[in-house]
PDB file of C-alpha atoms in Angstrom:
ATOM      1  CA  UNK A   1       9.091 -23.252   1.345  1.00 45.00           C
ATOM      2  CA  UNK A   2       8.250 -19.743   2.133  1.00 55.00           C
ATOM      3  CA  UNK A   3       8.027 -17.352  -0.522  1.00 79.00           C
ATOM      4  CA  UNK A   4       6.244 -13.779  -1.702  1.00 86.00           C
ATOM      5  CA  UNK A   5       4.915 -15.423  -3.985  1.00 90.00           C
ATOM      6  CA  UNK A   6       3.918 -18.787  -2.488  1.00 88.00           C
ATOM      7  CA  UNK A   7       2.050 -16.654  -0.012  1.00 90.00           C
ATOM      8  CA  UNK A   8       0.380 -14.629  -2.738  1.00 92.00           C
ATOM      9  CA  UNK A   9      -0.716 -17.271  -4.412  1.00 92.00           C
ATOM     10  CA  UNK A  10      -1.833 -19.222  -1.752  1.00 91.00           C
ATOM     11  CA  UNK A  11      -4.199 -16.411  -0.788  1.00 90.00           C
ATOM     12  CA  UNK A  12      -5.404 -15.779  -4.077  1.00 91.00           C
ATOM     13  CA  UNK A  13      -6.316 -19.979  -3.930  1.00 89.00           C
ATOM     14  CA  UNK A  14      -8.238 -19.662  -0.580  1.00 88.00           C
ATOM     15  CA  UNK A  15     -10.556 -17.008  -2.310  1.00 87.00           C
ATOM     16  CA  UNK A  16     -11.770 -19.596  -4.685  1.00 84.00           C
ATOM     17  CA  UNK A  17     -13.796 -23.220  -4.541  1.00 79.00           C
ATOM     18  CA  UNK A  18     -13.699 -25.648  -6.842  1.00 75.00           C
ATOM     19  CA  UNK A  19     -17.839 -24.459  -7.344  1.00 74.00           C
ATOM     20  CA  UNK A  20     -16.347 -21.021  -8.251  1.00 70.00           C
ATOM     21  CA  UNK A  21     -14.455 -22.925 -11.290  1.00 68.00           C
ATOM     22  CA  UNK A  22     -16.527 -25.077 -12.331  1.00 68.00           C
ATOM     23  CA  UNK A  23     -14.764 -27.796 -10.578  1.00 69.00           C
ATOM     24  CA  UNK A  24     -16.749 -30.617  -8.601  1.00 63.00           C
ATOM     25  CA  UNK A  25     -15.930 -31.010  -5.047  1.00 59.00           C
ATOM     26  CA  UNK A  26     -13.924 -34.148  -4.086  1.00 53.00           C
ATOM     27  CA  UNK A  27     -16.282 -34.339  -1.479  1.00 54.00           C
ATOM     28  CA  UNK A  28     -15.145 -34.163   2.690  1.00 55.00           C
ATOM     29  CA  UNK A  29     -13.745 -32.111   4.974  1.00 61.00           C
ATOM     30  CA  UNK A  30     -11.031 -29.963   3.353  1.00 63.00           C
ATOM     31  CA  UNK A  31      -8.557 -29.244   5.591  1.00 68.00           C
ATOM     32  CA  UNK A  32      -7.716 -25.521   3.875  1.00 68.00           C
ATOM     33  CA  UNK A  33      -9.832 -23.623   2.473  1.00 74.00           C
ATOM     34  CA  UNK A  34     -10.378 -22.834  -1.120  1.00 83.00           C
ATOM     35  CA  UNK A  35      -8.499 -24.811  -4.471  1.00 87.00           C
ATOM     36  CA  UNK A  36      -6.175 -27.207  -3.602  1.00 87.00           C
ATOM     37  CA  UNK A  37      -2.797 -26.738  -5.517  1.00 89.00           C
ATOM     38  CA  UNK A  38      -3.760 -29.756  -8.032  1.00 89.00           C
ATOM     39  CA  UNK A  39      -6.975 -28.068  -8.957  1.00 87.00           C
ATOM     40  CA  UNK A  40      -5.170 -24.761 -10.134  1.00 88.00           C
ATOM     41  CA  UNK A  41      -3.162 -26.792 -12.098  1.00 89.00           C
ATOM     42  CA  UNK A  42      -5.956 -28.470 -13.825  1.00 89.00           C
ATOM     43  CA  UNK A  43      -7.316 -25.274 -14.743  1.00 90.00           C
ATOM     44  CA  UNK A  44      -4.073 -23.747 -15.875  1.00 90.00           C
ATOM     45  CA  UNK A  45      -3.461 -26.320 -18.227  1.00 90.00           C
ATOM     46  CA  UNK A  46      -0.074 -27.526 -16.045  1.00 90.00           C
ATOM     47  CA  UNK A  47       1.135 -30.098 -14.123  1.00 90.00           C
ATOM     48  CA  UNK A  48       0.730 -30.457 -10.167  1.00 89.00           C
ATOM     49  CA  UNK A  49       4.675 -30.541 -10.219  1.00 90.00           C
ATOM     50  CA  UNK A  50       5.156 -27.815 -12.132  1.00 90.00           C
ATOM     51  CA  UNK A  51       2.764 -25.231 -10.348  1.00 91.00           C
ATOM     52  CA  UNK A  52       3.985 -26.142  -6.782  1.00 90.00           C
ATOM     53  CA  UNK A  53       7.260 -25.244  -7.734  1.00 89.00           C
ATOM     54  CA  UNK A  54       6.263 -22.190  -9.358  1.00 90.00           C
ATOM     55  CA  UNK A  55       4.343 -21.531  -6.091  1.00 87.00           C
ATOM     56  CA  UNK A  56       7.818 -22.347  -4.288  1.00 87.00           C
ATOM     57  CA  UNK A  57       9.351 -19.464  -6.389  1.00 82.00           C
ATOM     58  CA  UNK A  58      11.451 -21.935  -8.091  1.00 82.00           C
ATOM     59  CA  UNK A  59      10.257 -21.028 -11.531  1.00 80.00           C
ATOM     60  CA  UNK A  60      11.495 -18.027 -12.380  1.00 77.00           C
ATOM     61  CA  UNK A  61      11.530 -18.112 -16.003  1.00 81.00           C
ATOM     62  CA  UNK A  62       7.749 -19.193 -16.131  1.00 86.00           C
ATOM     63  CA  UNK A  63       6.287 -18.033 -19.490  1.00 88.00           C
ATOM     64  CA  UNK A  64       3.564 -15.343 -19.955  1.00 89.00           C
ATOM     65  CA  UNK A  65       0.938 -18.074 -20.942  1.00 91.00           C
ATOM     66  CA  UNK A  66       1.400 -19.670 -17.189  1.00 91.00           C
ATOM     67  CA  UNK A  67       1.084 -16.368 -16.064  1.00 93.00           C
ATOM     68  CA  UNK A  68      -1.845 -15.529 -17.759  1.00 93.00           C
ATOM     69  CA  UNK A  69      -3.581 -18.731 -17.396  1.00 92.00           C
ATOM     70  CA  UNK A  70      -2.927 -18.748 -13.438  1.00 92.00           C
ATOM     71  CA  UNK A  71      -4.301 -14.929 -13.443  1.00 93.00           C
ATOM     72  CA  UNK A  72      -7.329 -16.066 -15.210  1.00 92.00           C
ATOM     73  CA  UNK A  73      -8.046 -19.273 -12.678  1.00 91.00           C
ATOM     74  CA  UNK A  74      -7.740 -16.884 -10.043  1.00 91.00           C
ATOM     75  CA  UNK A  75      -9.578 -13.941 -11.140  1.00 92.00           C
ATOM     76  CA  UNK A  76      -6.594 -11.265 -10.566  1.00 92.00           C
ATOM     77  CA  UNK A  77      -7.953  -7.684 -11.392  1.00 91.00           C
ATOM     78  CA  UNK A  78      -5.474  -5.750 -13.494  1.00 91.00           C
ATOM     79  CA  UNK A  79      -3.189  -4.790  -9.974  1.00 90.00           C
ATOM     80  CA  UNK A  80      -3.090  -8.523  -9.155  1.00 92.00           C
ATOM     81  CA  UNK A  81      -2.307  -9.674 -12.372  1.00 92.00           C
ATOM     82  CA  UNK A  82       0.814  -6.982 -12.441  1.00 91.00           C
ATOM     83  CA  UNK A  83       1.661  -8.280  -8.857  1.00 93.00           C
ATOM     84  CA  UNK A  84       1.811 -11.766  -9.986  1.00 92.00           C
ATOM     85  CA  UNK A  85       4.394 -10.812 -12.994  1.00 91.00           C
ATOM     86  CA  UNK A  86       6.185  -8.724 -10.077  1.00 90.00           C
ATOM     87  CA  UNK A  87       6.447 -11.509  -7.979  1.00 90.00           C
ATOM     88  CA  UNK A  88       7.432 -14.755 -10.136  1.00 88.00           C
ATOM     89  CA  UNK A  89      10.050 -12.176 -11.943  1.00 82.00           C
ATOM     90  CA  UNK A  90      12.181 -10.555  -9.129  1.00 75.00           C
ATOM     91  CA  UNK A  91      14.809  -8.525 -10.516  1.00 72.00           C
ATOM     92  CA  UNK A  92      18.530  -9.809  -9.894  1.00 65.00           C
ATOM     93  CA  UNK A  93      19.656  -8.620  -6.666  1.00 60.00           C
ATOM     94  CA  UNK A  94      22.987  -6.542  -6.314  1.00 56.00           C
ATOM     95  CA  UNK A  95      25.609  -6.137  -3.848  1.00 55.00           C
ATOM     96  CA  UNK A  96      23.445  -3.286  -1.328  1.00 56.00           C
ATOM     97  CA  UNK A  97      25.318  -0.236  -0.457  1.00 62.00           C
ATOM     98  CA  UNK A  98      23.809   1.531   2.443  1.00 63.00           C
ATOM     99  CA  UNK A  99      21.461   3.520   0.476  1.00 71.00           C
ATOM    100  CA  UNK A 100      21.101   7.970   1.219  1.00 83.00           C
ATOM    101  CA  UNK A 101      18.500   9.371   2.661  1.00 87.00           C
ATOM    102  CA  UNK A 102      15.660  10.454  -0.117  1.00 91.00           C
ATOM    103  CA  UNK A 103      15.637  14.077  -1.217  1.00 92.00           C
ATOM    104  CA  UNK A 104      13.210  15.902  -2.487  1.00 94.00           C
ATOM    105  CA  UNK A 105      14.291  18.049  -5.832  1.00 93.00           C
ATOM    106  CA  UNK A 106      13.934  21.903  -5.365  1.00 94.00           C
ATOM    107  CA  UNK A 107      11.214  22.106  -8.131  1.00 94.00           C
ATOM    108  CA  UNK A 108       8.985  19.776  -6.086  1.00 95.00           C
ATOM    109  CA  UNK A 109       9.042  21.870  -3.232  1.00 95.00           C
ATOM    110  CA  UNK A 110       8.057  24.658  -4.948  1.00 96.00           C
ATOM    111  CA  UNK A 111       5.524  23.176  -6.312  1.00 96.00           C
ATOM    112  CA  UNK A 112       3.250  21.619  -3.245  1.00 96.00           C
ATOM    113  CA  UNK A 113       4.176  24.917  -1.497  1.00 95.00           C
ATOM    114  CA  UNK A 114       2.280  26.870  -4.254  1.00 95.00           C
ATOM    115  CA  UNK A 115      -0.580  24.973  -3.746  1.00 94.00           C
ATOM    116  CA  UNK A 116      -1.484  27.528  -0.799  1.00 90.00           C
ATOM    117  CA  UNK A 117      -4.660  26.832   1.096  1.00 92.00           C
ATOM    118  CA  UNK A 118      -4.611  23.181  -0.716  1.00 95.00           C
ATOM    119  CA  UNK A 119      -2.890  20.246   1.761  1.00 97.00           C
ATOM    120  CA  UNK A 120      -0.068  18.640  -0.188  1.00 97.00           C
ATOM    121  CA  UNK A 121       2.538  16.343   0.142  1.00 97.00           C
ATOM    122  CA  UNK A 122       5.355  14.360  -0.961  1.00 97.00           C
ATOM    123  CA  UNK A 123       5.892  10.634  -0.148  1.00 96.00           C
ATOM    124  CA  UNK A 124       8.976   8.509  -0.274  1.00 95.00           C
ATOM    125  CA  UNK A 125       9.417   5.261  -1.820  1.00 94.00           C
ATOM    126  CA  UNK A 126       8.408   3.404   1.261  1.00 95.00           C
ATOM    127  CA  UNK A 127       5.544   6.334   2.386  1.00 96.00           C
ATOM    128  CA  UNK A 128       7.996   8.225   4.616  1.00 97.00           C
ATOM    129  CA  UNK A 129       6.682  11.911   4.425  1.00 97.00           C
ATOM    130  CA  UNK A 130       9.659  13.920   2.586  1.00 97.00           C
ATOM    131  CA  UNK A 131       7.957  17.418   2.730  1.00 97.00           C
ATOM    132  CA  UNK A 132       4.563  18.460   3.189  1.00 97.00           C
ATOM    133  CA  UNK A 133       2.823  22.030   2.876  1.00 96.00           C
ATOM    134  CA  UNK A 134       1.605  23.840   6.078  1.00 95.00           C
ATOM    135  CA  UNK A 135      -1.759  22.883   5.059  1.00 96.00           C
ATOM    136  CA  UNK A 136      -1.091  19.103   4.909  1.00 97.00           C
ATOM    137  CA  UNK A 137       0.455  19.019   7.906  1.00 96.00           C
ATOM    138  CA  UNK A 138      -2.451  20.793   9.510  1.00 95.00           C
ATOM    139  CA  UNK A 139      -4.714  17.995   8.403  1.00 96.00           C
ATOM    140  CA  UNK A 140      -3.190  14.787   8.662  1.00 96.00           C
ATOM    141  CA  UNK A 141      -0.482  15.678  11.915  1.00 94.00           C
ATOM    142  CA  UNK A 142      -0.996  19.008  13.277  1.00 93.00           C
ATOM    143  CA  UNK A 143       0.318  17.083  16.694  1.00 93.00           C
ATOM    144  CA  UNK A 144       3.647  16.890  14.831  1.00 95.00           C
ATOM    145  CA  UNK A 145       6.570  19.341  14.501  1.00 95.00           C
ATOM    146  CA  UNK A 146       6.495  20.310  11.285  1.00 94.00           C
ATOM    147  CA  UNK A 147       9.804  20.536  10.480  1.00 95.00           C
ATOM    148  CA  UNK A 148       9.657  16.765  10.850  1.00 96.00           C
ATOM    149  CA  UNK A 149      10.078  15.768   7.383  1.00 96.00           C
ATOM    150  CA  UNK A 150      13.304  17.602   6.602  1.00 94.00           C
ATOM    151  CA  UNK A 151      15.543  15.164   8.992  1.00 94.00           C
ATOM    152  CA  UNK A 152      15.666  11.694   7.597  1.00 92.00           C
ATOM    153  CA  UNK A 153      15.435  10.450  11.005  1.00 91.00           C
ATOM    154  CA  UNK A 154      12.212  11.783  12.332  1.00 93.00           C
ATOM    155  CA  UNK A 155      10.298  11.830   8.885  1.00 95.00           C
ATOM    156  CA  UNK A 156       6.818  10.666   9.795  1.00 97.00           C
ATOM    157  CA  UNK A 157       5.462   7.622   7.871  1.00 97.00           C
ATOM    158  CA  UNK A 158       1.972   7.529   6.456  1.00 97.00           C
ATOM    159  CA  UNK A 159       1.621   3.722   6.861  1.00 97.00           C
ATOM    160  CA  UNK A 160       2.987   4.034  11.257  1.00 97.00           C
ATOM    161  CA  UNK A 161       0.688   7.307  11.814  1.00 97.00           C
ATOM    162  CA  UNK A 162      -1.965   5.316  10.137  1.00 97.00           C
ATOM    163  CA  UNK A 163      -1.413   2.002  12.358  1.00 97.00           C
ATOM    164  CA  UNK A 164       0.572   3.328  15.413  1.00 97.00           C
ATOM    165  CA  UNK A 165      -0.825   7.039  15.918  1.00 96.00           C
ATOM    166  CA  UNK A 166      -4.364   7.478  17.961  1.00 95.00           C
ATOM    167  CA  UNK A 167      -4.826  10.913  16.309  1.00 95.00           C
ATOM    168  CA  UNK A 168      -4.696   9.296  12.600  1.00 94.00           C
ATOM    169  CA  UNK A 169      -7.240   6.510  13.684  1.00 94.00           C
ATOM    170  CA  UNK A 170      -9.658   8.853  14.826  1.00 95.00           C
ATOM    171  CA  UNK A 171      -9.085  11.215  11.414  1.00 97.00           C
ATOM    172  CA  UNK A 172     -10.192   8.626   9.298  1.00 97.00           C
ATOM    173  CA  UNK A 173     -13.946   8.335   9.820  1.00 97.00           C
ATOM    174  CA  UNK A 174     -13.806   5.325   7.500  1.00 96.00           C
ATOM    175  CA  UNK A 175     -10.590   3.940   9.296  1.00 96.00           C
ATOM    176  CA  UNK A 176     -11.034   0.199   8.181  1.00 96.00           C
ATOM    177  CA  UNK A 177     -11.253   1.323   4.092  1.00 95.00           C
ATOM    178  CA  UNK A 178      -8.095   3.707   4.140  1.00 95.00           C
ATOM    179  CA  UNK A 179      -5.677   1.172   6.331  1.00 96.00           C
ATOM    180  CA  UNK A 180      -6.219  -1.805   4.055  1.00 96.00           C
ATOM    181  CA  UNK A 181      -5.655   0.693   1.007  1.00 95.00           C
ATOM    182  CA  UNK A 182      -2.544   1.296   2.600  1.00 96.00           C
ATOM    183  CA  UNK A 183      -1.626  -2.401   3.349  1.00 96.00           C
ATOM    184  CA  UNK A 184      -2.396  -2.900  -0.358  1.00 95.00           C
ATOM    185  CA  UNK A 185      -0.135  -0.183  -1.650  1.00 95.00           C
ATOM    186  CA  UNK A 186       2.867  -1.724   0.713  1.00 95.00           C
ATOM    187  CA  UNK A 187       1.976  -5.153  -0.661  1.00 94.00           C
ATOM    188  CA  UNK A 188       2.560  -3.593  -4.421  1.00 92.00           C
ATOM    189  CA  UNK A 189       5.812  -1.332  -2.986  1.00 93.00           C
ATOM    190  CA  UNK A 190       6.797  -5.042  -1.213  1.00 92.00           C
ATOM    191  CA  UNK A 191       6.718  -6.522  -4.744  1.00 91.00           C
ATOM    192  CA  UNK A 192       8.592  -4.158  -6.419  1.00 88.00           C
ATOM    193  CA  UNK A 193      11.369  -3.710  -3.839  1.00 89.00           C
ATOM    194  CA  UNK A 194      12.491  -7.379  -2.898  1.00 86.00           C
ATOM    195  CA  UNK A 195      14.244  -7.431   0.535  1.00 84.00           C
ATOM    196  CA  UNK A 196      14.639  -4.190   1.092  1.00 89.00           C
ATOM    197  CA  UNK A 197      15.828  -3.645   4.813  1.00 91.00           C
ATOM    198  CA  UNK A 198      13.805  -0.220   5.179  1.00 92.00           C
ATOM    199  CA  UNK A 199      10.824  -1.788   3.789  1.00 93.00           C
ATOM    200  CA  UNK A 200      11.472  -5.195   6.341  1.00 92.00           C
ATOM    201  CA  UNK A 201      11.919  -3.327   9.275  1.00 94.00           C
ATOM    202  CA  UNK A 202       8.484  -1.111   8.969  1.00 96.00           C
ATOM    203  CA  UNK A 203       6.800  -3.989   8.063  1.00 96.00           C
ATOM    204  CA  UNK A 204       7.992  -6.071  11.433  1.00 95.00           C
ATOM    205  CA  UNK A 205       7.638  -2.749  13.736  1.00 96.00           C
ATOM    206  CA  UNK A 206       3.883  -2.696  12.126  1.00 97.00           C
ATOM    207  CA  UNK A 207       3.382  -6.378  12.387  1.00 96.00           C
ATOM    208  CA  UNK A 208       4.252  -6.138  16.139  1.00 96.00           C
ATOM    209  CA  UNK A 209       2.562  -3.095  17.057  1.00 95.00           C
ATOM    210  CA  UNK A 210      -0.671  -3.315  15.293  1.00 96.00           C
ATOM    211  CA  UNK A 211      -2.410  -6.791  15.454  1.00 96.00           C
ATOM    212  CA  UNK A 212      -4.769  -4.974  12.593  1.00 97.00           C
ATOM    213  CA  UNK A 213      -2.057  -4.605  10.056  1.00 97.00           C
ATOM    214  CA  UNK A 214      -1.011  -8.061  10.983  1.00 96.00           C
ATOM    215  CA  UNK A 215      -3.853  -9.530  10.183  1.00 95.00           C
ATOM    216  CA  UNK A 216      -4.038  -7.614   6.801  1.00 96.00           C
ATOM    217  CA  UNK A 217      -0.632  -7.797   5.991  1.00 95.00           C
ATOM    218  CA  UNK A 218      -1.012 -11.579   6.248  1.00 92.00           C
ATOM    219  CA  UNK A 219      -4.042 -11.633   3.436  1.00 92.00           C
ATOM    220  CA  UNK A 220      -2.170 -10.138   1.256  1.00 92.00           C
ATOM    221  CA  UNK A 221      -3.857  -7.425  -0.066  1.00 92.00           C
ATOM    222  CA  UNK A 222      -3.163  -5.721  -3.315  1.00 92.00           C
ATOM    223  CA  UNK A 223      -3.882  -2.419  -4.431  1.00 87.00           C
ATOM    224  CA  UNK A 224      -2.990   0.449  -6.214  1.00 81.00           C
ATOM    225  CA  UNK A 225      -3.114   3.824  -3.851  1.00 75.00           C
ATOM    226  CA  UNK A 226      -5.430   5.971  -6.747  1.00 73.00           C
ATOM    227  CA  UNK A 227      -7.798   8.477  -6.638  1.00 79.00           C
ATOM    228  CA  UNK A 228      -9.603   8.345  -3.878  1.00 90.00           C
ATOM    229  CA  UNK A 229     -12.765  10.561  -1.925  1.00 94.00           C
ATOM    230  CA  UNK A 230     -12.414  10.039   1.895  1.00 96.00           C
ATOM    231  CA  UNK A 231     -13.868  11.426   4.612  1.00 97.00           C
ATOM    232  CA  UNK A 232     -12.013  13.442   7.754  1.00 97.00           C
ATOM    233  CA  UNK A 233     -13.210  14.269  11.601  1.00 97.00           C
ATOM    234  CA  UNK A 234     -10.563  17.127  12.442  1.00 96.00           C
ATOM    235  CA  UNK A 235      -9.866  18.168  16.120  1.00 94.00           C
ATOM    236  CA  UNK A 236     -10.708  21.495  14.630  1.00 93.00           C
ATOM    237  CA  UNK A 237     -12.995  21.898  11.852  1.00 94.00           C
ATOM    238  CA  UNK A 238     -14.942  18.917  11.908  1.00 95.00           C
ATOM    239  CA  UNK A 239     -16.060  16.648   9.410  1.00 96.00           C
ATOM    240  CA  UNK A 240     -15.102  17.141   5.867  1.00 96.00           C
ATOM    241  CA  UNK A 241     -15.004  15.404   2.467  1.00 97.00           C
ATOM    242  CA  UNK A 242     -11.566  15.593   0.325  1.00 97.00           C
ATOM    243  CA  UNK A 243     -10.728  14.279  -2.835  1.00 96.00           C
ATOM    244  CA  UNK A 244      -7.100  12.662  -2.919  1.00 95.00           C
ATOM    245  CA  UNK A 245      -5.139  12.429  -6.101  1.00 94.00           C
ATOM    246  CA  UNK A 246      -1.589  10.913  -6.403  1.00 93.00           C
ATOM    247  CA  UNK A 247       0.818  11.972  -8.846  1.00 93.00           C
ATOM    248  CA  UNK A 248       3.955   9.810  -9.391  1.00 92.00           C
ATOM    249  CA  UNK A 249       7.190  11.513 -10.142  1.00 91.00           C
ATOM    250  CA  UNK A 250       9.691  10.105 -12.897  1.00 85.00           C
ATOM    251  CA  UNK A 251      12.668   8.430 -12.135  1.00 72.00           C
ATOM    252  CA  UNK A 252      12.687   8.580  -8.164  1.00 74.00           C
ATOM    253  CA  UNK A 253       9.164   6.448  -7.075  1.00 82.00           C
ATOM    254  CA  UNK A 254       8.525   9.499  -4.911  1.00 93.00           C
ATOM    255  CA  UNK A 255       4.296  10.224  -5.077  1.00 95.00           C
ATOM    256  CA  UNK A 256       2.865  13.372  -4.371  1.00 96.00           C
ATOM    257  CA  UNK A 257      -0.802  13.570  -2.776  1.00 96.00           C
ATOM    258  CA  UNK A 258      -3.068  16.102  -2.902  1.00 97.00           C
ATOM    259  CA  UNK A 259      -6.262  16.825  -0.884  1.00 97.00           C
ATOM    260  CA  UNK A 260      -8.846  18.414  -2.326  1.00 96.00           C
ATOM    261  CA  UNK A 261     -12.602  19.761  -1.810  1.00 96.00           C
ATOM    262  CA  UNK A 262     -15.504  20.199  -3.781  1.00 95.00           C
ATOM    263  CA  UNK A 263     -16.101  23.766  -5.009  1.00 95.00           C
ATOM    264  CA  UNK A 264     -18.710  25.596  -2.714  1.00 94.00           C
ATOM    265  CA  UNK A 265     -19.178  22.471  -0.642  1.00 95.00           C
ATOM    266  CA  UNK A 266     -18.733  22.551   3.276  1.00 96.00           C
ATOM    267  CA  UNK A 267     -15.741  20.804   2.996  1.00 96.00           C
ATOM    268  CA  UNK A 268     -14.148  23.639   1.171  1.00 95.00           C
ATOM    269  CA  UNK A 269     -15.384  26.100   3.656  1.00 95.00           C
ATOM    270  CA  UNK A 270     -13.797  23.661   6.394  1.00 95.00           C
ATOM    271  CA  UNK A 271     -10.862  23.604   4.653  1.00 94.00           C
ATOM    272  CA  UNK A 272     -10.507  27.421   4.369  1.00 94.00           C
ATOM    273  CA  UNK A 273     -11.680  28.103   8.473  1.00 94.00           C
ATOM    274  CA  UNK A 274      -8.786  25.003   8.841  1.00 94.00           C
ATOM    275  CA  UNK A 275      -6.127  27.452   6.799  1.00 91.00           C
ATOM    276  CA  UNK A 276      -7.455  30.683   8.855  1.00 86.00           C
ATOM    277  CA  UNK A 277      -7.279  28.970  12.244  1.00 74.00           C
ATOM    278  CA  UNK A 278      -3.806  27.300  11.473  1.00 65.00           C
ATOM    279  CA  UNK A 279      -2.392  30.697  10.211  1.00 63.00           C
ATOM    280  CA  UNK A 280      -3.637  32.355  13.404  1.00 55.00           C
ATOM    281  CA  UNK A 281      -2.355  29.247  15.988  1.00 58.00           C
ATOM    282  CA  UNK A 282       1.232  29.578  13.447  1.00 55.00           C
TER     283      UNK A 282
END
């Protein structure tokens, strides 16, 4: 049986040998890698039974002492660990309504606009761009039209312009890093929005257009999008180094990012001839 969770776990199991716990090998081929199911549930301190059905997601009421104990066997960091809980809780689903389009409040937009010179944006639940400063969209999709993000059916989406879009590819000097971040940060949006058909249908369109977010998509990755220093080869300023910073907004799961340079470094100057050449080309 097929589950989030099952798959989760089952990931989290091929990290691990029965060396890495202390465990000693039953000796032969394994045909998987990593624990076998039984051996978790030694170390957990449950039965065989009991652990393959909470693999099967057909434990839902399992206690915070499993939890804790399966966390432990499978050295979760502090994001895996609150994936797990995520994941063997779902919340009851309800009836769906065909949900609106997201909308940015009024105060928000003032806000990344007053940031001037400094690129920032607002993302959506499921990383659909909702508004974005001149700035931003003069680093990350200059290629775009900018008034992209204010029609809910053209709204560019961080994790497709990262996977689908030759000009984000070639942004990211450290491509690799940033597009399993992102695969991470879907994994933890996955857990906390259960079968949600917007969510489903990026994922498949990703899955079948990028055979590198298939393969991390199916090693479940989990992550939380943070702070984060990355570096940028722009079409028209070159390379630069800018510090990202997420804020999360109450109530709504919208995030806004923020890109910033280090004072008096050549980023910032890059940044600034970026801000003069994109008022001059506006």
């Amino acid at each position: 049986m097929y589950t989030d969770l099952g798959e989760f776990l089952r990931s989290r199991r091929a990290r691990l040998q029965p060396e890495d716990a202390g465990l000693s090998s039953y000796g032969g081929r394994r045909r998987v890698p990593g624990l076998r199911r039984e051996e978790l549930a030694q170390l957990a301190g449950v039965s065989a039974g009991y652990y393959t059905r909470l693999e099967q997601g057909l434990s839902p009421n399992a206690s915070d002492a499993v939890l804790d104990a399966v966390a432990r066997v499978l050295r979760l960091d502090d994001d895996e660990r609150s994936h797990l809980y995520t994941l063997a809780r779902p919340k009851p689903t309800s009836r769906r309504r065909t949900p609106k389009p997201e909308q940015v409040r009024p105060g928000v937009l003032v806000m990344i606009e007053s940031f001037g010179d400094v690129p920032a944006l607002v993302m959506g639940r499921f990383l659909d761009v909702l508004a974005w400063n001149p700035m931003a969209h003069a680093l990350l999709a200059g290629h775009l039209d900018p008034t992209a993000p204010s029609r809910p059916s053209d709204r560019p989406n961080i994790a497709r312009l990262l996977f689908l879009d030759p000009h984000l590819r070639e942004l990211y000097v450290e491509w690799p890093q940033k597009a399993r971040a992102t695969v991470a940060d879907l994994r933890l949006i996955a857990g906390r929005y259960p079968g949600e058909p917007e969510l489903s249908r990026l994922v498949g369109d990703l899955t079948l257009g990028s055979p590198e977010f298939a393969k991390l998509w199916s090693g479940h990755p989990v992550g939380d999008c943070g702070g984060a220093t990355r570096t940028y080869q722009h079409p028209l300023v070159g390379r630069m180094e800018l510090i990202t910073e997420l804020l999360v907004l109450p109530d709504d799961g919208q995030r806004v990012a923020i890109f910033n340079a280090e004072p008096g470094s050549r980023s910032e100057a890059a940044l600034q001839l970026l801000a003069g050449e994109w008022s001059a080309d506006e």
